[in-house]
């Protein structure tokens, strides 16, 4: 039986940040990830991040990934890659498969689940054709694998993911034929939309995809205008000559492990759906199980890192590595960082949604120490 | 949201920009090179402020405040251009010469133009505006792979130009 | 050719060791250590398998090992997620039909 005071599941921005904070406090940490390489989706984020200095603003996501790995290494944190967690019970016994062939059990005193999120699909005739893929998949192909998924792209969805990946497809040498958005207004930051617009990419607001064309793979797309009630307007169909359709239609938290562990959930559509209820310290309704990053509501890597730090500090403090006063001080400091990212016309909605989770958490988590 | 053009076309109109606190008035352009920030939404971001060595750009707290620039302090040095994660800042100089203005904008595509090249200059929606001559390229370590291209172009297109058309790869 | 050889942010991406993979009996060049799905895309192969009942073509969908749309038969083992499995020199990759078929007794190396 392997035994670790703290086990972090997921080596993305949230998980690594959690592990680093916990290890800095002196706790022994194991990080588990199903992938062959750590970093989660950070290494395909080749753009400079927003925020302020404390959020590493102006640094490219991939370089933040490198910094996190460096810190992980320097702190001597054990990382098990190619290890898939299949179950956690309420006593924090973890069952995992290592290297696809060895079953292992790990006993943890504290577990931090930072499992991330998965891309949503939208269904339309032809959506299963080769050439229809998640925007994140296209981003993985260009920035991690260095191959173009196609030469002429239609992006579905104008949120930040859609416009950032469109920009990166242009940088990789593809042509983005258009970005469609079902809503009457574009979703992403104006600075991102402006960047692709000046590169000549047209936006189609109040448009949806009617079908993907092609027999063996995508050979075109038919798009159609939508009225105020989101109904297609006959006669507004337009055929675009493209070979790839990227779907940037939101993400859903990957919550299976939290469900298995018995965490209570609440439904927050603005954050991607069902998310585990948690308190200010990212502790779930199962004592000793913490969550951080997109599993606790889909946001971005900058907030995921701060939430990871919160979870790491709490778990370490609950093992006695910090005094109650130190925990309180550091927790409040990180909440300041988080609140800075969750304000303004884009962030306030997420702040309100997070407050709703915390309000439920306050009721349900009896041992929660409120700071 | 109060920016209909930005939120439908994808790029802000000149009118939307002129209503934002950082956008220079025409008299500000008479001073010489200055930073132009096309950032009109409250997003959590402040590297423009922290990168400015002259203290000319102010965002303050919260970091979602729109940037403001003191054009008496701004010297058009261009440090904020590569620091801006949104690639939303360029330097413009109306006083460059009698006939020509100068713009320095961020550029993250390949191939890069060469000094002396004549390039097509574009406006906010990617429309062709005029041509100009590349007079400088800057890509220091601090830029972190965001090249700053400086182009001289005819003054009568001063407001419209914000960047250059991407150069098509030969292949 | 859909390989990205030079990139404004990622730099020069050439100079990677070449290996050979066999796809449906034909040899193709691939880059050492890259994911099978990437190697196939680089060789303009987009269809990875056909579904069991309606024989519909499928390819890359999520690219990070979650959706299993990109599974193929690799070295005799069906249902291998090609987007998260690196190539090896001489690897035998086959378009998968339906749920695939085990082509050897031992499924571990």
Tab-separated table of C-alpha atoms in Angstrom, chain A residues 62-201:
chain	number	residue	atom	x	y	z
A	62	UNK	CA	3.472	27.491	-21.906
A	63	UNK	CA	6.195	29.358	-20.028
A	64	UNK	CA	4.077	29.428	-16.878
A	65	UNK	CA	3.800	25.650	-17.377
A	66	UNK	CA	7.590	25.395	-17.502
A	67	UNK	CA	7.916	27.458	-14.330
A	68	UNK	CA	5.439	25.219	-12.503
A	69	UNK	CA	7.278	22.071	-13.577
A	70	UNK	CA	10.577	23.578	-12.489
A	71	UNK	CA	9.163	24.379	-9.050
A	72	UNK	CA	7.622	20.926	-8.797
A	73	UNK	CA	11.013	19.408	-9.524
A	74	UNK	CA	12.916	21.696	-7.171
A	75	UNK	CA	10.547	20.861	-4.342
A	76	UNK	CA	11.059	17.156	-4.926
A	77	UNK	CA	7.366	16.512	-5.491
A	78	UNK	CA	6.672	12.971	-6.662
A	79	UNK	CA	4.734	12.863	-9.934
A	80	UNK	CA	3.188	9.708	-11.325
A	81	UNK	CA	2.367	10.086	-14.992
A	82	UNK	CA	0.395	7.648	-17.146
A	83	UNK	CA	-1.616	6.891	-14.027
A	84	UNK	CA	-5.376	6.901	-14.280
A	85	UNK	CA	-7.391	7.286	-11.106
A	86	UNK	CA	-10.430	5.024	-11.271
A	87	UNK	CA	-11.884	5.513	-7.823
A	88	UNK	CA	-11.699	7.306	-4.480
A	89	UNK	CA	-13.716	6.350	-1.448
A	90	UNK	CA	-14.732	8.508	1.478
A	91	UNK	CA	-11.819	7.269	3.565
A	92	UNK	CA	-9.566	8.596	0.814
A	93	UNK	CA	-8.383	5.316	-0.546
A	94	UNK	CA	-7.476	5.838	-4.174
A	95	UNK	CA	-7.483	3.137	-6.792
A	96	UNK	CA	-5.458	3.826	-9.916
A	97	UNK	CA	-4.016	2.064	-12.949
A	98	UNK	CA	-0.339	2.802	-13.584
A	99	UNK	CA	1.194	2.516	-17.046
A	100	UNK	CA	-2.073	1.019	-18.315
A	101	UNK	CA	-1.323	-2.346	-16.734
A	102	UNK	CA	-0.749	-2.156	-12.989
A	103	UNK	CA	-3.461	-1.688	-10.408
A	104	UNK	CA	-2.341	0.359	-7.395
A	105	UNK	CA	-3.922	1.519	-4.166
A	106	UNK	CA	-2.896	4.741	-2.531
A	107	UNK	CA	-3.844	5.829	0.955
A	108	UNK	CA	-4.132	9.580	1.308
A	109	UNK	CA	-4.861	11.770	4.264
A	110	UNK	CA	-5.922	14.637	2.022
A	111	UNK	CA	-6.938	14.491	-1.628
A	112	UNK	CA	-7.027	17.443	-4.008
A	113	UNK	CA	-9.025	16.750	-7.152
A	114	UNK	CA	-7.943	19.001	-10.017
A	115	UNK	CA	-9.304	17.030	-12.934
A	116	UNK	CA	-10.119	19.936	-15.238
A	117	UNK	CA	-12.862	20.127	-17.820
A	118	UNK	CA	-13.837	18.703	-21.181
A	119	UNK	CA	-15.053	20.484	-24.300
A	120	UNK	CA	-18.746	20.534	-25.141
A	121	UNK	CA	-20.043	19.285	-28.456
A	122	UNK	CA	-22.877	20.707	-30.504
A	123	UNK	CA	-24.784	18.318	-32.701
A	124	UNK	CA	-25.747	19.021	-36.307
A	125	UNK	CA	-25.945	16.850	-39.405
A	126	UNK	CA	-22.423	15.756	-40.229
A	127	UNK	CA	-20.980	16.526	-36.787
A	128	UNK	CA	-19.286	13.141	-36.554
A	129	UNK	CA	-17.328	13.557	-39.798
A	130	UNK	CA	-13.558	13.586	-39.590
A	131	UNK	CA	-12.658	17.274	-39.650
A	132	UNK	CA	-15.156	18.306	-36.975
A	133	UNK	CA	-13.290	18.697	-33.708
A	134	UNK	CA	-13.072	20.628	-30.502
A	135	UNK	CA	-11.301	23.976	-30.711
A	136	UNK	CA	-9.041	22.696	-27.953
A	137	UNK	CA	-8.257	19.646	-30.081
A	138	UNK	CA	-7.197	21.908	-32.941
A	139	UNK	CA	-5.097	23.903	-30.479
A	140	UNK	CA	-3.434	20.690	-29.294
A	141	UNK	CA	-2.706	19.705	-32.886
A	142	UNK	CA	-1.058	23.001	-33.814
A	143	UNK	CA	0.713	24.009	-30.621
A	144	UNK	CA	1.612	20.657	-29.064
A	145	UNK	CA	1.827	18.353	-32.073
A	146	UNK	CA	2.843	20.983	-34.649
A	147	UNK	CA	0.492	19.785	-37.355
A	148	UNK	CA	-2.398	21.659	-38.911
A	149	UNK	CA	-5.762	19.940	-38.508
A	150	UNK	CA	-6.844	21.564	-41.780
A	151	UNK	CA	-6.170	24.487	-44.055
A	152	UNK	CA	-9.517	26.277	-44.090
A	153	UNK	CA	-11.263	26.496	-40.766
A	154	UNK	CA	-14.733	27.418	-39.569
A	155	UNK	CA	-14.813	28.286	-35.872
A	156	UNK	CA	-18.116	27.748	-34.075
A	157	UNK	CA	-18.308	29.999	-31.018
A	158	UNK	CA	-16.819	33.432	-30.350
A	159	UNK	CA	-15.933	33.105	-26.683
A	160	UNK	CA	-12.306	33.531	-25.648
A	161	UNK	CA	-11.466	29.933	-26.564
A	162	UNK	CA	-12.893	30.383	-30.072
A	163	UNK	CA	-11.090	33.629	-30.802
A	164	UNK	CA	-7.789	32.685	-29.157
A	165	UNK	CA	-7.636	29.367	-31.024
A	166	UNK	CA	-8.595	31.160	-34.256
A	167	UNK	CA	-5.683	33.538	-33.761
A	168	UNK	CA	-3.345	30.636	-33.083
A	169	UNK	CA	-4.592	28.800	-36.183
A	170	UNK	CA	-3.664	31.904	-38.186
A	171	UNK	CA	-0.240	31.955	-36.530
A	172	UNK	CA	0.206	28.296	-37.464
A	173	UNK	CA	-0.528	29.112	-41.101
A	174	UNK	CA	-4.172	28.066	-41.496
A	175	UNK	CA	-6.898	30.238	-42.929
A	176	UNK	CA	-9.850	30.930	-40.644
A	177	UNK	CA	-12.747	31.393	-43.051
A	178	UNK	CA	-15.161	32.620	-40.427
A	179	UNK	CA	-16.233	32.581	-36.787
A	180	UNK	CA	-19.928	32.041	-36.141
A	181	UNK	CA	-21.744	32.979	-32.964
A	182	UNK	CA	-25.360	32.042	-32.209
A	183	UNK	CA	-25.841	35.006	-29.880
A	184	UNK	CA	-26.406	38.483	-31.352
A	185	UNK	CA	-23.145	39.685	-29.748
A	186	UNK	CA	-19.645	38.263	-29.695
A	187	UNK	CA	-18.620	36.524	-26.501
A	188	UNK	CA	-14.850	36.892	-26.187
A	189	UNK	CA	-12.762	39.826	-25.040
A	190	UNK	CA	-12.799	42.657	-27.559
A	191	UNK	CA	-9.009	42.697	-27.748
A	192	UNK	CA	-9.099	39.060	-28.906
A	193	UNK	CA	-11.875	39.579	-31.449
A	194	UNK	CA	-10.119	42.706	-32.762
A	195	UNK	CA	-6.927	40.729	-33.316
A	196	UNK	CA	-8.565	38.168	-35.596
A	197	UNK	CA	-10.867	40.729	-37.229
A	198	UNK	CA	-7.924	42.854	-38.377
A	199	UNK	CA	-6.355	39.676	-39.723
A	200	UNK	CA	-9.349	39.584	-42.048
A	201	UNK	CA	-11.456	36.932	-40.300
